[in-house]
Amino acid sequence: MSKDRPIADATRVVAAGRRAEWTQGIVSPPVWRASTHLYGSIAELRANGARDTHHRLFYGRRGSPTQWSLADALTELEPGAEATFLYPSGVAAIAAALLSVLSPGDELLVPDAAYDPTRSMATGLLKRFGIGHRFYDPLIGAGIADLIGPDTRAIFMESPGSLTFEVQDVPAIVAVAKARGITTLLDNTWATPLRFRAIEKGVDLAILAGTKYVVGHSDVMLGSVTAAPSHWRRLRETSFQLGQVSSPDDAWLGSRGLRTMAVRLNQHEQSALKIARWLETRPEVARVLHPALPSCPGHDVFMRDFTGSTGLFSFVLNGGDEAARAALIDALAHFGIGYSWGGFESLAIPADPERHRSATTPDFAGPLVRLQIGLEDPDDLIADLANGLQRFSDVRG
Ligand SMILES: *Cc1c(COP(=O)(O)O)cnc(C)c1O
């Protein structure tokens, strides 16, 4: 293999994490389901306890080769990263990452378009422990420098933002943070490391809700944090102290999902783009909020920093009220109505960003609908949406 030829994503997700000592001669590491690891003697127990337990059987809470394999695979997908830790959900991953950095008296900056449970963590749990926060305009870029105060310890980012898809200038924010010794965290769930390499771009802690694209089949809750060399020990210590562990069965399903993630993302991307471009041509639609389209805030940054898009976006209806929007969504046959996303099946939900913003004021011509485009034939989904938009028009009048 040539040294200069970079290995493509589709190849990396197939090979990543499949160490021979963990697979023992089969293709995928089996499910190692265990709480207790047995030692041969007291001397062995003592010796093992004195060593670093990273990737070494110790006790079930510290994982087994099943979890290490998935964690290692996710590290391999983020060039420059040191280690990954797994959590029982994406929200648990966000909590562990934040608690590994913040102490009472510190302040956290949070983008206004952050996933709502991230906002609640800042205004609830973190506040209760004496950690302050400020919400900022996700499009602030290098202007973040003006918000940094003496207590600012960490800057959280989520790009693109939840519901409204503002693309953040991560390199500009990272540059400001690095100059001041501030930690940066990124919720990279939408892009995954296949579309945005967070650690390479200077982010200290890259978070994934593995529940979405890694698992890919809407049947497992999973989270991960991938850390830069400067941040992994503190993250590990905090995760151990919090008692965080993902089950071997869930990690195994995460690994199974990962093997097809590159091909799934390519299909999600193509189908979502086709549907987004079709929606742009429709008179019932005022605007499409998809990072790969020029109408999305931060589109220039997207073109500069991302290697592609995925399957989740929103669109703004041209007028209409709650009833007209509900008529549209209720009329859809191929879209489920439900939270979460990243699975093989399409979903549609009403999106109400004005309920979850405090630093910016969303100003849209009508209600928003968020679509997760699954792996169905996109032409079937378009026909379904055409029918839904007709129902919307009938009710809107
Ligand atoms: C779903 C989601 C999460 C949380 O993941 P869970 O596994 O549901 O806890 C975090 N961030 C984003 C952007 C999400 O969409």
XYZ file of C-alpha atoms and ligand atoms in Angstrom:
412
model
C 0.000 0.000 0.000
C 1.359 3.410 -0.930
C 2.195 5.583 2.048
C 0.862 8.789 0.462
C -2.471 7.412 -0.553
C -5.081 8.293 2.106
C -7.426 5.442 2.933
C -11.034 6.209 1.981
C -13.823 6.354 4.559
C -15.613 3.272 3.206
C -12.423 1.258 3.715
C -11.690 2.696 7.152
C -15.122 1.887 8.613
C -14.774 -1.713 7.468
C -11.351 -2.287 9.044
C -11.424 0.004 12.092
C -11.263 -1.560 15.560
C -10.929 -5.160 14.376
C -7.731 -5.962 16.272
C -6.671 -9.601 15.979
C -6.485 -10.095 19.757
C -10.118 -9.015 20.026
C -11.522 -10.920 17.042
C -9.537 -14.122 17.761
C -9.638 -15.183 14.127
C -13.246 -14.380 13.269
C -14.451 -11.261 11.466
C -16.082 -9.266 14.266
C -15.236 -9.290 17.975
C -17.868 -11.366 19.807
C -20.058 -10.044 22.608
C -17.996 -10.320 25.794
C -20.747 -10.091 28.388
C -19.217 -9.869 31.863
C -19.115 -8.000 35.124
C -16.388 -10.045 36.809
C -12.961 -10.796 35.457
C -11.250 -13.684 37.256
C -7.609 -13.512 38.308
C -5.348 -16.541 38.678
C -3.870 -15.468 41.991
C -3.673 -12.606 44.457
C -0.365 -11.623 42.896
C -2.032 -11.347 39.481
C -4.943 -9.345 40.905
C -2.522 -6.929 42.590
C -0.333 -6.615 39.514
C -3.291 -5.894 37.232
C -4.667 -3.296 39.645
C -1.356 -1.440 39.633
C -1.265 -1.214 35.831
C -3.139 1.170 33.539
C -6.417 -0.640 32.786
C -6.873 0.920 29.330
C -7.735 -1.998 27.001
C -7.085 -4.474 29.818
C -9.733 -6.634 31.516
C -10.234 -5.402 35.074
C -13.921 -5.224 35.956
C -17.027 -4.984 33.743
C -17.501 -1.256 34.261
C -14.255 -0.644 32.402
C -15.460 -2.614 29.428
C -14.354 -5.622 27.427
C -12.954 -6.084 23.918
C -16.485 -5.610 22.518
C -16.664 -2.020 23.758
C -12.961 -1.301 23.188
C -13.260 -2.369 19.565
C -16.035 0.128 18.824
C -14.308 2.855 20.837
C -11.046 2.228 18.996
C -12.807 2.258 15.629
C -14.283 5.675 16.400
C -10.822 6.930 17.427
C -9.393 5.697 14.122
C -12.007 7.730 12.257
C -10.762 10.940 13.927
C -7.119 11.444 12.889
C -5.136 13.033 15.717
C -7.432 11.689 18.456
C -6.073 9.703 21.383
C -9.039 7.692 22.707
C -12.825 7.284 22.696
C -15.179 6.436 25.547
C -18.672 5.031 25.157
C -21.845 6.012 27.008
C -25.373 4.643 27.254
C -26.747 7.585 25.222
C -25.680 10.717 23.395
C -26.889 12.885 26.266
C -24.797 10.850 28.732
C -21.778 11.481 26.463
C -22.453 15.236 26.464
C -22.769 15.218 30.278
C -19.512 13.303 30.795
C -17.597 15.525 28.365
C -18.823 18.723 30.057
C -18.231 17.408 33.588
C -14.681 16.371 32.634
C -13.865 20.017 31.923
C -16.020 22.256 34.133
C -15.776 23.093 37.851
C -17.872 25.370 40.072
C -17.287 29.008 39.173
C -16.503 28.231 35.526
C -18.574 29.505 32.638
C -19.655 27.565 29.536
C -20.621 29.130 26.185
C -23.407 27.265 24.361
C -24.688 27.914 20.820
C -28.301 29.036 20.711
C -29.148 26.240 18.254
C -27.831 23.478 20.545
C -29.860 20.293 20.948
C -32.442 21.073 23.617
C -31.180 18.565 26.248
C -27.746 20.255 25.952
C -29.394 23.589 26.745
C -31.210 21.998 29.694
C -27.952 20.609 31.021
C -26.499 24.122 31.080
C -29.571 25.747 32.627
C -30.275 22.822 34.993
C -27.618 20.410 36.237
C -24.568 22.596 35.539
C -26.182 25.703 37.005
C -27.091 23.737 40.142
C -23.397 22.920 40.575
C -22.362 26.564 40.294
C -21.326 26.505 36.623
C -22.483 29.528 34.640
C -23.435 29.640 30.958
C -24.141 32.042 28.151
C -25.924 31.242 24.909
C -24.387 32.684 21.741
C -25.382 33.176 18.112
C -24.178 30.002 16.327
C -22.997 32.194 13.399
C -20.736 34.277 15.664
C -17.444 32.790 14.348
C -14.334 34.650 15.553
C -16.666 37.147 17.250
C -16.820 34.616 20.102
C -13.729 36.441 21.443
C -15.994 39.278 22.661
C -18.033 36.871 24.808
C -15.104 35.357 26.645
C -14.881 36.453 30.263
C -12.432 35.663 33.080
C -14.371 32.507 34.066
C -14.997 31.104 30.563
C -13.598 27.591 30.661
C -15.236 25.828 27.721
C -17.007 26.529 24.430
C -19.595 24.052 23.258
C -20.432 23.819 19.542
C -22.982 21.898 17.510
C -22.697 22.187 13.751
C -25.050 22.310 12.018
C -27.429 23.379 14.779
C -30.486 21.396 15.815
C -33.730 22.212 13.939
C -32.369 25.274 12.064
C -29.033 23.903 10.721
C -26.755 26.948 11.124
C -23.220 25.827 10.206
C -20.654 27.051 12.739
C -17.181 28.362 11.913
C -15.481 25.732 14.080
C -11.879 26.595 13.035
C -12.403 30.287 13.892
C -13.875 29.462 17.316
C -11.148 26.878 17.994
C -8.444 29.437 17.145
C -9.857 31.931 19.667
C -10.236 29.200 22.315
C -6.722 27.815 21.850
C -5.178 31.271 22.233
C -6.853 31.556 25.638
C -6.509 27.999 26.927
C -10.242 27.309 26.671
C -11.522 23.795 25.935
C -13.712 23.233 22.858
C -16.410 20.561 22.581
C -18.351 19.714 19.436
C -21.554 17.737 19.051
C -20.666 16.140 15.687
C -23.701 13.841 15.464
C -25.054 15.229 12.177
C -21.786 15.101 10.216
C -20.038 12.148 11.916
C -16.238 11.937 11.454
C -16.914 10.894 7.837
C -18.159 14.377 6.935
C -16.297 16.542 9.466
C -13.027 15.553 11.142
C -13.392 17.367 14.413
C -10.096 16.541 16.148
C -8.074 17.396 13.037
C -9.837 20.790 13.038
C -8.611 21.402 16.587
C -11.633 20.395 18.669
C -10.657 18.896 22.065
C -13.704 16.669 22.662
C -15.829 15.363 19.758
C -19.219 13.979 20.770
C -21.511 11.615 18.860
C -24.992 10.408 19.620
C -24.168 6.938 18.284
C -27.908 6.311 18.529
C -28.178 8.073 15.159
C -25.846 7.181 12.262
C -23.382 4.823 13.983
C -26.133 2.425 15.068
C -28.216 3.367 12.008
C -31.173 1.069 12.704
C -33.223 2.926 15.359
C -32.822 0.122 17.871
C -30.020 1.102 20.281
C -29.121 4.091 22.469
C -25.390 4.870 22.416
C -23.031 7.814 22.851
C -19.317 8.461 22.430
C -16.712 11.100 23.148
C -13.461 11.087 21.188
C -10.696 13.078 22.856
C -7.565 14.874 21.711
C -4.344 13.741 23.470
C -4.573 16.671 25.899
C -8.046 15.718 27.124
C -8.455 11.942 27.207
C -7.150 11.169 30.714
C -9.446 13.646 32.396
C -12.365 12.375 30.309
C -11.612 8.771 31.273
C -11.302 9.626 34.960
C -14.602 11.513 34.944
C -16.382 8.732 33.034
C -15.128 6.098 35.491
C -16.167 8.235 38.451
C -19.626 8.697 36.938
C -19.843 4.930 36.465
C -20.511 5.260 32.762
C -20.459 2.099 30.680
C -22.313 0.989 27.545
C -23.517 -2.603 27.437
C -21.449 -5.044 25.336
C -24.587 -5.937 23.360
C -25.254 -2.306 22.471
C -21.597 -1.712 21.603
C -21.679 -4.782 19.385
C -24.714 -3.412 17.527
C -22.872 -0.093 17.238
C -19.928 -1.877 15.602
C -22.259 -3.711 13.258
C -23.852 -0.407 12.249
C -20.486 1.248 11.741
C -19.449 -1.243 9.041
C -22.128 0.092 6.689
C -22.074 3.715 7.820
C -20.158 5.032 4.798
C -22.532 3.523 2.227
C -25.583 4.466 4.276
C -24.431 8.067 4.598
C -23.821 8.288 0.861
C -27.389 7.189 0.197
C -28.874 9.424 2.937
C -26.903 12.324 1.427
C -27.981 11.753 -2.185
C -31.644 11.175 -1.353
C -31.850 14.118 1.061
C -30.262 16.461 -1.497
C -32.658 15.335 -4.217
C -35.640 15.923 -1.933
C -34.313 19.245 -0.572
C -33.797 20.555 -4.130
C -37.281 19.425 -5.111
C -38.768 21.176 -2.049
C -36.978 24.393 -3.104
C -39.047 24.428 -6.306
C -42.389 24.148 -4.501
C -44.575 27.223 -3.936
C -45.744 25.874 -0.530
C -42.128 26.007 0.717
C -40.585 29.356 1.714
C -37.072 28.099 2.422
C -35.056 24.909 2.785
C -32.564 24.726 5.678
C -30.026 22.199 4.391
C -26.298 22.983 4.881
C -25.431 22.000 1.288
C -27.865 24.580 -0.157
C -26.978 28.303 -0.385
C -30.197 29.222 1.491
C -28.792 27.700 4.704
C -26.997 30.035 7.148
C -23.294 29.157 7.184
C -23.398 27.439 3.759
C -19.982 28.976 2.813
C -18.408 27.478 5.927
C -20.046 24.156 5.118
C -18.485 24.172 1.638
C -15.077 24.990 3.120
C -14.991 22.529 6.047
C -17.252 19.538 5.376
C -16.664 16.714 2.917
C -20.387 16.199 2.335
C -23.814 16.256 3.912
C -26.103 13.675 5.516
C -29.839 13.019 5.661
C -31.396 15.462 8.129
C -32.722 18.945 7.290
C -35.680 21.264 7.795
C -37.904 23.317 5.551
C -39.991 26.404 6.231
C -43.582 26.441 5.039
C -44.971 29.396 3.163
C -47.421 30.639 5.794
C -49.949 28.316 7.378
C -50.520 27.466 10.996
C -50.185 24.487 13.305
C -53.237 22.782 11.779
C -51.946 23.159 8.210
C -48.528 21.773 9.205
C -50.154 18.876 11.063
C -52.270 18.093 7.970
C -49.068 17.823 5.906
C -47.236 15.530 8.328
C -50.301 13.391 9.119
C -50.821 12.802 5.373
C -47.367 11.227 4.877
C -47.360 7.460 4.347
C -43.602 6.769 4.199
C -42.481 9.082 7.015
C -42.892 8.023 10.633
C -43.709 10.689 13.199
C -41.083 10.398 15.904
C -37.969 11.798 17.529
C -34.452 10.706 16.863
C -33.056 10.109 13.373
C -30.165 8.405 11.586
C -31.987 5.099 11.056
C -32.895 3.458 7.746
C -36.449 4.834 7.869
C -37.708 8.322 7.085
C -39.201 10.552 9.770
C -40.995 13.915 9.883
C -41.605 16.109 12.930
C -42.804 19.653 13.525
C -39.819 21.842 14.541
C -40.415 24.861 16.780
C -37.056 26.590 17.236
C -38.610 29.652 18.904
C -39.278 27.461 21.958
C -35.574 26.696 22.371
C -33.768 29.980 21.632
C -32.737 32.853 23.897
C -29.778 34.663 22.247
C -31.283 34.899 18.758
C -34.815 35.399 17.411
C -35.848 32.925 14.719
C -37.706 34.732 11.952
C -39.368 32.411 9.468
C -42.262 32.878 6.998
C -44.161 29.913 8.448
C -43.861 26.772 10.558
C -40.903 24.386 10.149
C -40.876 20.683 9.372
C -37.790 18.565 10.047
C -37.183 15.567 7.803
C -34.919 12.572 8.329
C -34.478 11.015 4.906
C -34.098 7.255 5.171
C -33.074 4.616 2.671
C -36.403 4.340 0.814
C -36.472 5.281 -2.888
C -36.361 9.108 -2.921
C -39.002 9.282 -5.667
C -41.486 7.533 -3.388
C -40.682 10.055 -0.682
C -41.146 12.952 -3.127
C -44.541 11.640 -4.214
C -45.496 11.317 -0.544
C -44.375 14.884 0.221
C -46.242 16.208 -2.848
C -49.397 14.681 -1.427
C -48.639 16.177 2.011
C -48.056 19.647 0.551
C -51.392 19.412 -1.262
C -53.092 18.674 2.082
C -51.193 21.621 3.599
C -52.496 23.947 0.859
C -56.065 22.680 1.316
C -55.996 23.485 5.034
C -54.003 26.755 4.756
C -56.370 28.030 2.064
C -30.215 12.765 19.428
C -29.146 13.773 19.660
C -28.383 13.749 20.833
C -28.660 12.823 21.988
O -28.504 11.501 21.721
P -29.310 10.390 22.551
O -28.610 9.146 22.217
O -30.727 10.464 22.070
O -29.197 10.754 24.020
C -27.358 14.668 20.949
N -27.114 15.575 19.985
C -27.836 15.637 18.866
C -27.504 16.663 17.842
C -28.884 14.753 18.664
O -29.637 14.844 17.564
